Coordinates of C-alpha atoms in Angstrom, one line a residue:
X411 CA -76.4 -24.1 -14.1
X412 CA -78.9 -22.5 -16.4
X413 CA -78.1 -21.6 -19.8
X414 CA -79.8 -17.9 -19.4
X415 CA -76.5 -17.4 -16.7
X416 CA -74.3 -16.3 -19.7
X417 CA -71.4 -19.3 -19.1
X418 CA -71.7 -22.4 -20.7
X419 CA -72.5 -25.4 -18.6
X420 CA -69.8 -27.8 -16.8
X421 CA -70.4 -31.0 -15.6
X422 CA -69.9 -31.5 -11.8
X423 CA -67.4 -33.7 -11.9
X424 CA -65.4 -31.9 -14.9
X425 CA -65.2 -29.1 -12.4
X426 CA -64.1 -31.0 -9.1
X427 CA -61.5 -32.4 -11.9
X428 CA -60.5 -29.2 -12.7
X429 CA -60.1 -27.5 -9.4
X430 CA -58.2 -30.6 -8.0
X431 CA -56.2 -31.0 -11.1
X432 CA -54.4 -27.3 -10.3
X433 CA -54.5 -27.5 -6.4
X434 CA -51.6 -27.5 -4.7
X435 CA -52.6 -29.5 -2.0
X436 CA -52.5 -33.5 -2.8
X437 CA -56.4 -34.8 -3.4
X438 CA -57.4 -38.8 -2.9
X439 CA -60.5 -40.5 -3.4
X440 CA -60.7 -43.9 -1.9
X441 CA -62.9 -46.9 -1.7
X442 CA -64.5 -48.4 1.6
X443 CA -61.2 -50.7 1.9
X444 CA -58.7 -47.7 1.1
X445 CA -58.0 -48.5 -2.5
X446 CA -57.2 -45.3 -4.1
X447 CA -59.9 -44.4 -7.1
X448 CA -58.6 -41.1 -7.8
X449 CA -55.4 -38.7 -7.3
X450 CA -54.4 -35.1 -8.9
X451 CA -51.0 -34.4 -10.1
X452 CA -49.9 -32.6 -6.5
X453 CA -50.3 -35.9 -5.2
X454 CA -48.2 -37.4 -8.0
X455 CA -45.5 -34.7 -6.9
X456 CA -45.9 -34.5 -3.7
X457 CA -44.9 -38.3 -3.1
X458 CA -43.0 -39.5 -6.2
X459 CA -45.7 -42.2 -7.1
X460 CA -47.3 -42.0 -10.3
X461 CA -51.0 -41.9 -11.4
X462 CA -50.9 -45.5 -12.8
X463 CA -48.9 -46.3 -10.2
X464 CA -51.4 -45.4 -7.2
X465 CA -54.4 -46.3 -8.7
X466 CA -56.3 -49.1 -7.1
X467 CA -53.3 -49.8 -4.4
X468 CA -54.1 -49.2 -0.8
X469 CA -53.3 -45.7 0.2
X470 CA -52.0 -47.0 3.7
X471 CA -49.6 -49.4 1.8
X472 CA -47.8 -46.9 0.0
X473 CA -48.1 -44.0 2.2
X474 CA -48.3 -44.9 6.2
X475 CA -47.4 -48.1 7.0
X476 CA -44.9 -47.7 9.4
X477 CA -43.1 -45.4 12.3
X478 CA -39.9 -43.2 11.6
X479 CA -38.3 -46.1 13.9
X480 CA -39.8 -49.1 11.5
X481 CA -42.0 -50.0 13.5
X482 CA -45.3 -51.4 11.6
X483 CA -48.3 -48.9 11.8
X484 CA -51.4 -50.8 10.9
X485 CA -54.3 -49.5 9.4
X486 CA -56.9 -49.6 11.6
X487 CA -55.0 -47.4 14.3
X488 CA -54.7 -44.5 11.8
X489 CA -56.4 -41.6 11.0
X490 CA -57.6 -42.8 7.8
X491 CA -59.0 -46.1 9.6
X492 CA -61.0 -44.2 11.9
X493 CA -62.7 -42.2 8.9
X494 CA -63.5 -46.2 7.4
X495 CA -64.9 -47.6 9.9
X496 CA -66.2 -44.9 12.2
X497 CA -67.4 -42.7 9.9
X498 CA -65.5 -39.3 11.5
X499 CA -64.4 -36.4 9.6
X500 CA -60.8 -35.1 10.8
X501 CA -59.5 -31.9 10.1
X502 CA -56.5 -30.0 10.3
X503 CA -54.2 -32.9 11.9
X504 CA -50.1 -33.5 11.7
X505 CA -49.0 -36.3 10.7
X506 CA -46.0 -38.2 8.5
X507 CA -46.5 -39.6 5.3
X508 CA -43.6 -41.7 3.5
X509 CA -42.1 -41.0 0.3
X510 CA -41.4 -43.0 -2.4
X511 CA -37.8 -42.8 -1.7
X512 CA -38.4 -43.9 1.7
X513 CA -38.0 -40.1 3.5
X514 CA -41.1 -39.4 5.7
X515 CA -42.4 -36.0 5.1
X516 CA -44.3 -34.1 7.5
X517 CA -48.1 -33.2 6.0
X518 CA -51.1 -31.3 7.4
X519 CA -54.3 -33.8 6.7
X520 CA -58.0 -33.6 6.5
X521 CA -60.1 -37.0 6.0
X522 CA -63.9 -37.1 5.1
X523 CA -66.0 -40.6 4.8
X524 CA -68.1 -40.7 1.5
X525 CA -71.6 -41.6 2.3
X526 CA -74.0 -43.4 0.2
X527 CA -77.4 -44.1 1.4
X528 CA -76.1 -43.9 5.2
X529 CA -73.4 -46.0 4.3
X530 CA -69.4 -45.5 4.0
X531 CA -68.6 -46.2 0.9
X532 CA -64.6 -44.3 0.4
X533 CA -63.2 -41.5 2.2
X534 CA -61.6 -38.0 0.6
X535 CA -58.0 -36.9 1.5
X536 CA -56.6 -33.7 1.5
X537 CA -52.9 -34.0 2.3
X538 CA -50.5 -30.0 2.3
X539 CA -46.8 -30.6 2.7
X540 CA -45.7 -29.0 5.8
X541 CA -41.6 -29.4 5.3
X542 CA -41.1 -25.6 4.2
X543 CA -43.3 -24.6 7.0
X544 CA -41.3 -27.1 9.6
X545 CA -38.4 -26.2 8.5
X546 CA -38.6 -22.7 8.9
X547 CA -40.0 -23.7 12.4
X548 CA -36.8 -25.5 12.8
X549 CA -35.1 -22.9 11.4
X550 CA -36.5 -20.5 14.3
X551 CA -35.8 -22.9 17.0
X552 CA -32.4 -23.5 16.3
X553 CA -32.0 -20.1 16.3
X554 CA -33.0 -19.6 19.3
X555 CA -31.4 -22.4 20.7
X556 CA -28.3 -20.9 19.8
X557 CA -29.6 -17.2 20.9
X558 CA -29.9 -18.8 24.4
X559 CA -27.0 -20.9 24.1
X560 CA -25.3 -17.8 23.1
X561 CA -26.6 -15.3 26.2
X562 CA -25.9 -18.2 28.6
X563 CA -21.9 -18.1 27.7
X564 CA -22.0 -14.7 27.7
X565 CA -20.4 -13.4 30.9
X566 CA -22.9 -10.5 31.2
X567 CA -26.0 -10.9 33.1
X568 CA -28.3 -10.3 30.1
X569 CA -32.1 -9.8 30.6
X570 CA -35.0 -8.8 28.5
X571 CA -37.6 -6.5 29.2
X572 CA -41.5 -5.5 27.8
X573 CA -42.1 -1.9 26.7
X574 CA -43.5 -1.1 30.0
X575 CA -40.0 -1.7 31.6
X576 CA -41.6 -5.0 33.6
X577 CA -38.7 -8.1 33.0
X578 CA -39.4 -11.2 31.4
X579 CA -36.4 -12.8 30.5
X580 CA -33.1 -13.3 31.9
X581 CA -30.3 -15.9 30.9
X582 CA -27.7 -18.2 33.0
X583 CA -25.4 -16.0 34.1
X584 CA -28.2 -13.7 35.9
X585 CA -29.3 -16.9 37.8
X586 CA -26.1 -17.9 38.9
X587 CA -25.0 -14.5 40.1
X588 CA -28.2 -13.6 41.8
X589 CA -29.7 -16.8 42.6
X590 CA -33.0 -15.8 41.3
X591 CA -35.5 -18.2 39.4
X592 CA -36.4 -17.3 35.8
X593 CA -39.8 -16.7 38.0
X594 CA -38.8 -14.5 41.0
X595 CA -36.6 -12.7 38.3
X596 CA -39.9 -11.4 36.3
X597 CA -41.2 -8.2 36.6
X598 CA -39.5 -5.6 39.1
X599 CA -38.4 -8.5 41.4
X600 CA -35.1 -7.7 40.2
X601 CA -34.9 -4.5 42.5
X602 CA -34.2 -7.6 45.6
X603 CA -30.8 -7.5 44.3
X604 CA -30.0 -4.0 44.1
X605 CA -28.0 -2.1 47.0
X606 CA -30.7 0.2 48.8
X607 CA -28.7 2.7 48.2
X608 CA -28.4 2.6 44.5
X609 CA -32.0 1.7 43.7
X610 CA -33.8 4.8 43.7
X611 CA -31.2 6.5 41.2
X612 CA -31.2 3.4 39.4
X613 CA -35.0 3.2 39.6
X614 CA -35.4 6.7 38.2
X615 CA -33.1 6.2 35.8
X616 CA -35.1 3.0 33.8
X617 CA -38.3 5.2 34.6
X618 CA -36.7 8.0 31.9
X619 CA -35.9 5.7 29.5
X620 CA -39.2 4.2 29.5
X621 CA -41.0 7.5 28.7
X622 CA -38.3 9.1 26.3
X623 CA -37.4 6.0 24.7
X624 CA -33.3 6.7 25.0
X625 CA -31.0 4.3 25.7
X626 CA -30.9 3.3 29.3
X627 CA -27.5 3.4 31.6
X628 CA -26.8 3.2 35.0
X629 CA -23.8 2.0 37.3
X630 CA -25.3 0.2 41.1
X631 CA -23.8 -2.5 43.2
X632 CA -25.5 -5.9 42.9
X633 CA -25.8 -8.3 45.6
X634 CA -23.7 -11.7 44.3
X635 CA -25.6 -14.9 46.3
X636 CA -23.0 -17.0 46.6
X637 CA -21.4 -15.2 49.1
X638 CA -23.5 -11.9 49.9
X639 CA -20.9 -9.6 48.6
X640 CA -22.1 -6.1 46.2
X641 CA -20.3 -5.4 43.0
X642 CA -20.7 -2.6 41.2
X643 CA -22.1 -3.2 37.6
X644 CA -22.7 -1.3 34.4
X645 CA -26.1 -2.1 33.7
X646 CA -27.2 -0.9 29.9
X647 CA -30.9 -1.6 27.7
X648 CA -31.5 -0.9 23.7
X649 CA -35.0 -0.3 23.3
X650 CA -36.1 -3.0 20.2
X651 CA -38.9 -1.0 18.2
X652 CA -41.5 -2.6 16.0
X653 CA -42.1 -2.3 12.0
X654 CA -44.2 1.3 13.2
X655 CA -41.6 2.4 15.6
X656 CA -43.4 1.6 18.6
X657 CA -41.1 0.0 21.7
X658 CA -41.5 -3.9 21.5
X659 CA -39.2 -4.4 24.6
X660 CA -36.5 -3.9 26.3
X661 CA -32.9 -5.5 25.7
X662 CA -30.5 -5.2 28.2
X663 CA -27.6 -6.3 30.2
X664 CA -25.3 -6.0 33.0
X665 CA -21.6 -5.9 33.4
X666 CA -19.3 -6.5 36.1
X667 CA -17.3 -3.5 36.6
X668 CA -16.4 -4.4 40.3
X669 CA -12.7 -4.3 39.6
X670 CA -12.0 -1.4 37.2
X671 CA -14.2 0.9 39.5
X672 CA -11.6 -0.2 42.8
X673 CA -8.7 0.4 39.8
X674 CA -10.1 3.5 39.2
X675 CA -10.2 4.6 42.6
X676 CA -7.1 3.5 43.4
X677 CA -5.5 5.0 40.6
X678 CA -7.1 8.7 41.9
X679 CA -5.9 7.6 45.5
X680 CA -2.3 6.9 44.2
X681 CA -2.5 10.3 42.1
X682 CA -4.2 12.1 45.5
X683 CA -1.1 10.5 47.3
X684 CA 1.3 11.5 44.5
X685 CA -0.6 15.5 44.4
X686 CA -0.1 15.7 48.3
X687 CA 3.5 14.4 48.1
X688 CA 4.3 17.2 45.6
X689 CA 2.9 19.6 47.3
X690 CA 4.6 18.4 50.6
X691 CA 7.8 18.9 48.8
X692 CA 7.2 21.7 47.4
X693 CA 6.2 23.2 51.3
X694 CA 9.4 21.8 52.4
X695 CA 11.5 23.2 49.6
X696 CA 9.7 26.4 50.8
X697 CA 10.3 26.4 54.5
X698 CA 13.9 25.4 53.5
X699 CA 13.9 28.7 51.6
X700 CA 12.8 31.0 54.2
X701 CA 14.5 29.0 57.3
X702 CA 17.1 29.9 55.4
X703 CA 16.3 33.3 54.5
X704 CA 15.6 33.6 58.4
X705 CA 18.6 32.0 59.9
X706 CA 20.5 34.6 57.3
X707 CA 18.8 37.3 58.7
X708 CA 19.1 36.2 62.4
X709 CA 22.6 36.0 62.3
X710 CA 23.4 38.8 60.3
X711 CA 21.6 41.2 62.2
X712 CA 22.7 40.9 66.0
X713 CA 26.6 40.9 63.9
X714 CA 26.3 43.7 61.9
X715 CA 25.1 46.0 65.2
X716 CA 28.3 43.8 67.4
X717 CA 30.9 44.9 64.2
X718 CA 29.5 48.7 64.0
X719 CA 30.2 49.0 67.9
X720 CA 33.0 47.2 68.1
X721 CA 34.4 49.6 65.2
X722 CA 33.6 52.6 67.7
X723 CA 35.5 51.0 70.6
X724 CA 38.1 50.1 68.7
X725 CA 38.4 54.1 67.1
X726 CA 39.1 55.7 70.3
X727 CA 36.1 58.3 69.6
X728 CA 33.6 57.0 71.2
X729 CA 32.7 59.0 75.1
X730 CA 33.3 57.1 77.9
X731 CA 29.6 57.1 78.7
X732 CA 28.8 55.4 76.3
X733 CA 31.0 52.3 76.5
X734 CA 29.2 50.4 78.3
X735 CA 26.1 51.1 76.4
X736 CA 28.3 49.6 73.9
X737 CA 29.5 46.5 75.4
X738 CA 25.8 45.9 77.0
X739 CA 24.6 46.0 73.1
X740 CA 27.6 43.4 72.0
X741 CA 27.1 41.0 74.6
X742 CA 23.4 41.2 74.4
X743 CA 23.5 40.5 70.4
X744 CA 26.5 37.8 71.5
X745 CA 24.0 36.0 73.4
X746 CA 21.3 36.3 70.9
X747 CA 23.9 34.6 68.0
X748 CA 24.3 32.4 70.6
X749 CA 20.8 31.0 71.5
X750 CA 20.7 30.9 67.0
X751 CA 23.3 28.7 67.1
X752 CA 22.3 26.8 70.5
X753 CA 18.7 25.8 68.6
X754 CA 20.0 24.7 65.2
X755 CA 22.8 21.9 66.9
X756 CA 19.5 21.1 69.0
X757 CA 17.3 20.9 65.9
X758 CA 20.3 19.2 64.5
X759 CA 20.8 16.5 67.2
X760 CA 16.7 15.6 67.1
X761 CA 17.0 15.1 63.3
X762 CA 19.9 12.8 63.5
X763 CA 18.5 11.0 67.0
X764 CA 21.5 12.2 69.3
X765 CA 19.8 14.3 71.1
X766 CA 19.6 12.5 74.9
X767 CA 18.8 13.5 78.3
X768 CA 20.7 13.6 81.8
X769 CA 17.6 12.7 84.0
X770 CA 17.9 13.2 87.9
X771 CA 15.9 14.3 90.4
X772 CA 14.9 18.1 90.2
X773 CA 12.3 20.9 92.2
X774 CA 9.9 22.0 89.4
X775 CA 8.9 24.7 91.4
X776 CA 13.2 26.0 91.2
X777 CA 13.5 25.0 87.5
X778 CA 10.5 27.3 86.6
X779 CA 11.6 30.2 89.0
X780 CA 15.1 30.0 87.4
X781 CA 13.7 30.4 84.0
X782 CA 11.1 33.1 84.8
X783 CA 14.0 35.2 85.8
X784 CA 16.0 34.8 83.3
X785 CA 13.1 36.2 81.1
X786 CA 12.1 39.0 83.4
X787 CA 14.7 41.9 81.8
X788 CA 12.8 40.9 78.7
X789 CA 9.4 41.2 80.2
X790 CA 10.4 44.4 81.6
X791 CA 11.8 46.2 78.5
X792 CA 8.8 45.4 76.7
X793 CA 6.9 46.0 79.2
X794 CA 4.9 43.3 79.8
X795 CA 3.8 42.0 83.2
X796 CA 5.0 38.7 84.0
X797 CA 3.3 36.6 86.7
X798 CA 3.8 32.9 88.6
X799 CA 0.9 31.6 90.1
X800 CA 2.3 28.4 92.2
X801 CA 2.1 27.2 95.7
X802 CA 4.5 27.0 98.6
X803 CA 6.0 23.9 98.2
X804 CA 8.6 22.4 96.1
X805 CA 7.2 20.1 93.2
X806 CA 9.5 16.8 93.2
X807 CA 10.1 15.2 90.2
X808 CA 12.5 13.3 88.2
X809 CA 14.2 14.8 84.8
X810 CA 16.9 16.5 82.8
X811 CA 16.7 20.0 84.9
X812 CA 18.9 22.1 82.3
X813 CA 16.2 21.1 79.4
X814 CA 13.0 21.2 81.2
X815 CA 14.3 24.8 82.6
X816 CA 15.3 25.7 78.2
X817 CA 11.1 24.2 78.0
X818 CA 10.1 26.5 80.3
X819 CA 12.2 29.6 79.1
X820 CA 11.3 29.0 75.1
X821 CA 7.5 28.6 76.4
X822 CA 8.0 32.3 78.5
X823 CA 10.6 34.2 76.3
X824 CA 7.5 33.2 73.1
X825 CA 4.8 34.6 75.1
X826 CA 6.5 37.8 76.1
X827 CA 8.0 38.0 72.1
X828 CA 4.5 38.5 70.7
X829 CA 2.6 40.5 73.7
X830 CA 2.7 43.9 73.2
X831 CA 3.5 46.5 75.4
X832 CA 1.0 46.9 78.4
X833 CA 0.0 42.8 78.0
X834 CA 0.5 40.3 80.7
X835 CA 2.3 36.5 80.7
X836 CA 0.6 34.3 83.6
X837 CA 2.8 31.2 84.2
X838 CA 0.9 28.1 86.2
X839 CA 2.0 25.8 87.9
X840 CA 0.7 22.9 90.0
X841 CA 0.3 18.9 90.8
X842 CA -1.8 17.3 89.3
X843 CA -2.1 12.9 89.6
X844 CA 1.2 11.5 89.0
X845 CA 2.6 14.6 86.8
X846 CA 2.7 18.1 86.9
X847 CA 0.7 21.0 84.9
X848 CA 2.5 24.0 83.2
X849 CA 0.3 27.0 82.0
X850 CA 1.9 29.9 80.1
X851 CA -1.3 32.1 79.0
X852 CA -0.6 35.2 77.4
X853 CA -2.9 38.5 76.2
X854 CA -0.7 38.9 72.7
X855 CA -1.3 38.5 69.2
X856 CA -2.5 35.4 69.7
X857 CA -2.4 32.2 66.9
X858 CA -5.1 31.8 63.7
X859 CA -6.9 28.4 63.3
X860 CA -5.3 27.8 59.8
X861 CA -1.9 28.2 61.8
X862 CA -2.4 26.0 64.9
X863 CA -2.3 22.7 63.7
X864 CA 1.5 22.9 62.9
X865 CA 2.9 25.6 65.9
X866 CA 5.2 22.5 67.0
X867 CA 6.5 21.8 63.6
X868 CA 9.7 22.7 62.3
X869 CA 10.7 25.8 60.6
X870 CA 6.9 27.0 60.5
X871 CA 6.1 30.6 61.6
X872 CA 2.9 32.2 61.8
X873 CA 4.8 35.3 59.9
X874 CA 7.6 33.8 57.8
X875 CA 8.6 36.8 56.0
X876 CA 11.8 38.1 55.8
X877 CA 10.3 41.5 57.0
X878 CA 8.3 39.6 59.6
X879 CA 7.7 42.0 63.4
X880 CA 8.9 39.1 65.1
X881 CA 12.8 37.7 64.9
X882 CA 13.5 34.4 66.0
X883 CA 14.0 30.9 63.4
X884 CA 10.6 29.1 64.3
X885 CA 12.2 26.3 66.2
X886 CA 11.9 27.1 69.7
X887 CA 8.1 25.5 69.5
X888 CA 9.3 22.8 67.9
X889 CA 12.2 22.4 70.4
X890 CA 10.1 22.0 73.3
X891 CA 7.5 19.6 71.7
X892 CA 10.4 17.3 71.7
X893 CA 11.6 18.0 75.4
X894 CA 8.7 17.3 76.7
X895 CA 7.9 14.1 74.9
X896 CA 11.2 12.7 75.4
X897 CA 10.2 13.4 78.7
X898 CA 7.4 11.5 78.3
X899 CA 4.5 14.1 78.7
X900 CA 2.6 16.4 76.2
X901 CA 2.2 19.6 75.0
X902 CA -0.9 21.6 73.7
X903 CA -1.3 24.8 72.2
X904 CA -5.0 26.7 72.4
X905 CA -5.4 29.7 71.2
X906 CA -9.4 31.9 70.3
X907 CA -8.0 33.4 67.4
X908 CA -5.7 36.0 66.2
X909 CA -5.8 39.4 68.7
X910 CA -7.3 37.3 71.1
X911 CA -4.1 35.6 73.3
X912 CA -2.9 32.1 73.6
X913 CA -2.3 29.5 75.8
X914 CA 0.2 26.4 75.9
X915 CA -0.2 23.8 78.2
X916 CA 2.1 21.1 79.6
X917 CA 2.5 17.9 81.2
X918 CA 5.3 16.1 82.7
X919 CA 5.3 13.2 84.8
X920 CA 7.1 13.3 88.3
X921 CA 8.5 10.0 87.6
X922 CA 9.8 9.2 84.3
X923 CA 7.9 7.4 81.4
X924 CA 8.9 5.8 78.0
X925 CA 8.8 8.7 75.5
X926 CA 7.1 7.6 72.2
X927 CA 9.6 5.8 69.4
X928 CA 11.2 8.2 67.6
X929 CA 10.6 9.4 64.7
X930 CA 12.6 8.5 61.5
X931 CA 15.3 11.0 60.8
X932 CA 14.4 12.6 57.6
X933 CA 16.8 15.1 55.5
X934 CA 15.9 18.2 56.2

């Protein structure tokens, strides 16, 4: 270094003195046999041998000569060996050095032979203590050692994703559930577990997250591989984000929800049950009010028009031409009280079971005739044309004649009740395989589709008003459906729609068949 440089001059080895002496890296020199001819204080600190102590000792001796296990670790099988005797430089290698204690401490090393005329005559050491560095490396893998041991008890499926939404981890649980490989899992090959007909939802779903950056969450059914069975799971991802803000990846998991979703539901089928129950009741509670409203009103009527004639008779001042309108008009409302009464001990005896038949044999042909003209003087005030289309010869059949004929005449006497004036009752009859047919087709008012479903129930009218056109209590229907099925044949009810007529059509066998078990008598 010239003097014209402006800094005073320093001699070589002053400076490599210098530089080592404040290095923090430990610095040996050594002769061709590995005797140490120079250290700086690092090296002093690094091991715990002193300057005096170090000087002219073998290197190997006090630093490397054996294994973690005890084992002996001669010299020329080390790095430092190789550098004596082969001449190599080595740079940047692990290794363990011992202490003076006796603890081995992990160092990063780089050996150089010192040449001298083209021959080795020491080698250089540079030694860096790596135990903050492999501790922290430690450090980081037991971390994650417990992060996995941690996700692996956890009873989620737990997966990772990158920022473009592709997986790239997934822990125990996933594996054991789906029976996918940490490598079949990566990517989008977790769609294979995914019901087909959650997958698009759940698909477009992660594709919004992935372009606003939200939270992701989504509920699908996921195929368990044990036993091939879906489940329904809550599956939910955090985006991670870098120091900027950027998306790093994806942290996610799923959870079994299998059983609180079939909770849930049954809990809304038990409230649905619980809602239609009310609401049953409350129907009922309602029919009961206007049955009873009706069976007031169908009682008090025909008596109140028998008491105000019966007052005129009984006066004296009533003309003699008009008694017998007078009796006609009591015995006519008589008989109407009468058929009241006569329906609610027959309701009241299919309630309570104890309504039974007297079967024998019977001409269907005579039972229908019978009935037809018993309804004719109603068909004829009215004025409606009543018609039986039937053959010549009697119908044969087994059966309780008095209550198929009270069928027959509730089926008739409804018909001509709601034609008007002008219409027309047609009443069919004819054999069909094994059983009869009954038809009884009116042109009346006819019966709405919201009312159909329950013309055979009890106490249902398709009017229930108190002010209804119509009298009767709404059991007649619901009288026959019961005949006839204890009868062991069917009844339907067909009607186009209100205005436009209806029909009811029966079946009864010729010889007699089990009716259907009972139902269970309910209070009413």
């Amino acid at each position: 270094m010239s003097a014209s440089s402006g800094f005073p001059q320093v001699d070589e080895n002053q400076l490599l003195h210098l530089l080592a002496s404040h290095a923090a890296e430990a610095f040996y020199l050594m002769d061709d046999k590995g005797h140490v001819t120079y250290l700086n204080p690092a090296a002093e600190r690094m091991f715990g041998w002193t300057r005096e102590e170090m000087l002219g000792r073998v290197l190997h001796d006090l630093l490397h000569h054996h294994h973690p296990d005890g084992t002996p670790f001669p010299m020329h099988m080390c790095r430092l060996g190789l550098v004596m005797t082969e001449g190599r430089t080595l740079r940047d290698h692990e290794d363990l050095f011992i202490h003076r204690d006796g603890s081995f401490i992990p160092v990063l090393c780089s050996n150089a032979p010192i040449l001298a005329e083209g021959r080795i005559v020491g080698a250089a050491l540079v030694v860096h203590d790596l135990t903050v560095r492999k501790r922290a490396e430690e450090a980081r893998a037991e971390q994650a050692r417990q992060f996995q041991l941690l996700i692996d008890t956890l009873p989620h499926l737990a997966w990772m994703s990158r920022a473009d939404g592709a997986c790239e981890f997934v822990n125990r649980p996933w594996h054991e559930y789906t029976g996918l490989s940490m490598a079949e899992s990566l990517g989008y090959n977790w769609t294979l577990v995914v019901h087909p007909e959650d997958l698009p939802h759940a698909l477009e779903q992660w594709r919004r997250a992935l372009e606003s950056g939200e939270p992701y969450e989504t509920e699908m059914r996921m195929r368990r591989a044990r036993d091939g069975a879906w489940r329904w799971f809550l599956a939910r991802a955090q985006p991670a984000r870098a120091a900027d803000g950027s998306i790093a990846r994806w942290i996610g998991s799923c959870t079994d929800i299998d059983e609180q979703r079939r909770a849930a539901q049954e809990r809304l089928e038990l409230l649905r049950r619980v809602q239609t129950a009310h609401a049953a009741a409350e129907e009922a509670n309602r029919l009961k009010d206007d049955f009873l409203a009706t069976v007031s009103h169908e009682l008090r009527t025909p008596l109140t028009a028998m008491l105000g004639w019966i007052q005129l008779l009984r006066s004296g001042r009533l003309p003699e031409e008009k008694r017998g309108r007078a009796l006609e008009t009591v015995e006519r409302n008589a008989r109407i009280q009468a058929q009241v009464i006569e329906d609610l001990l027959d309701i009241s005896r299919i309630i309570t079971g104890k309504l039974h038949l007297e079967p024998g044999t019977l001409d269907m042909k005579a039972v229908v005739e019978a009935a037809l003209e018993s309804t004719r003087q109603l068909a004829d005030t009215k004025g409606v044309t009543l018609e039986l289309e039937t053959g010549a010869e009697p119908l044969p059949m087994r059966g309780d004649a008095a209550r198929i004929q009270q069928v027959v005449w509730n089926l008739v006497n409804n018909a001509i009740k709601f034609t008007p004036r002008g219409g027309r009752v047609t009443v069919q009859l004819r054999p069909l395989d094994g059983e009869v047919e009954l038809r009884v087709a009116d042109t009346g008012i006819g019966i709405s589709p919201s009312f159909l479903p329950h013309i055979f129930e009890r106490f249902r009218q398709q009017d229930g008003s108190s002010r209804r056109a119509h009298g009767g209590l709404g059991l007649g229907l619901a009288i026959v459906h019961h005949l006839v099925e204890l009868h062991g044949g069917h009844v339907s009810a067909h009607s186009p729609g209100e205005g436009l007529g209806a029909t009811f059509v029966l079946h009864l066998p010729r010889e007699p068949r089990p009716p259907p078990p009972a139902p269970p008598a309910s209070a009413t």
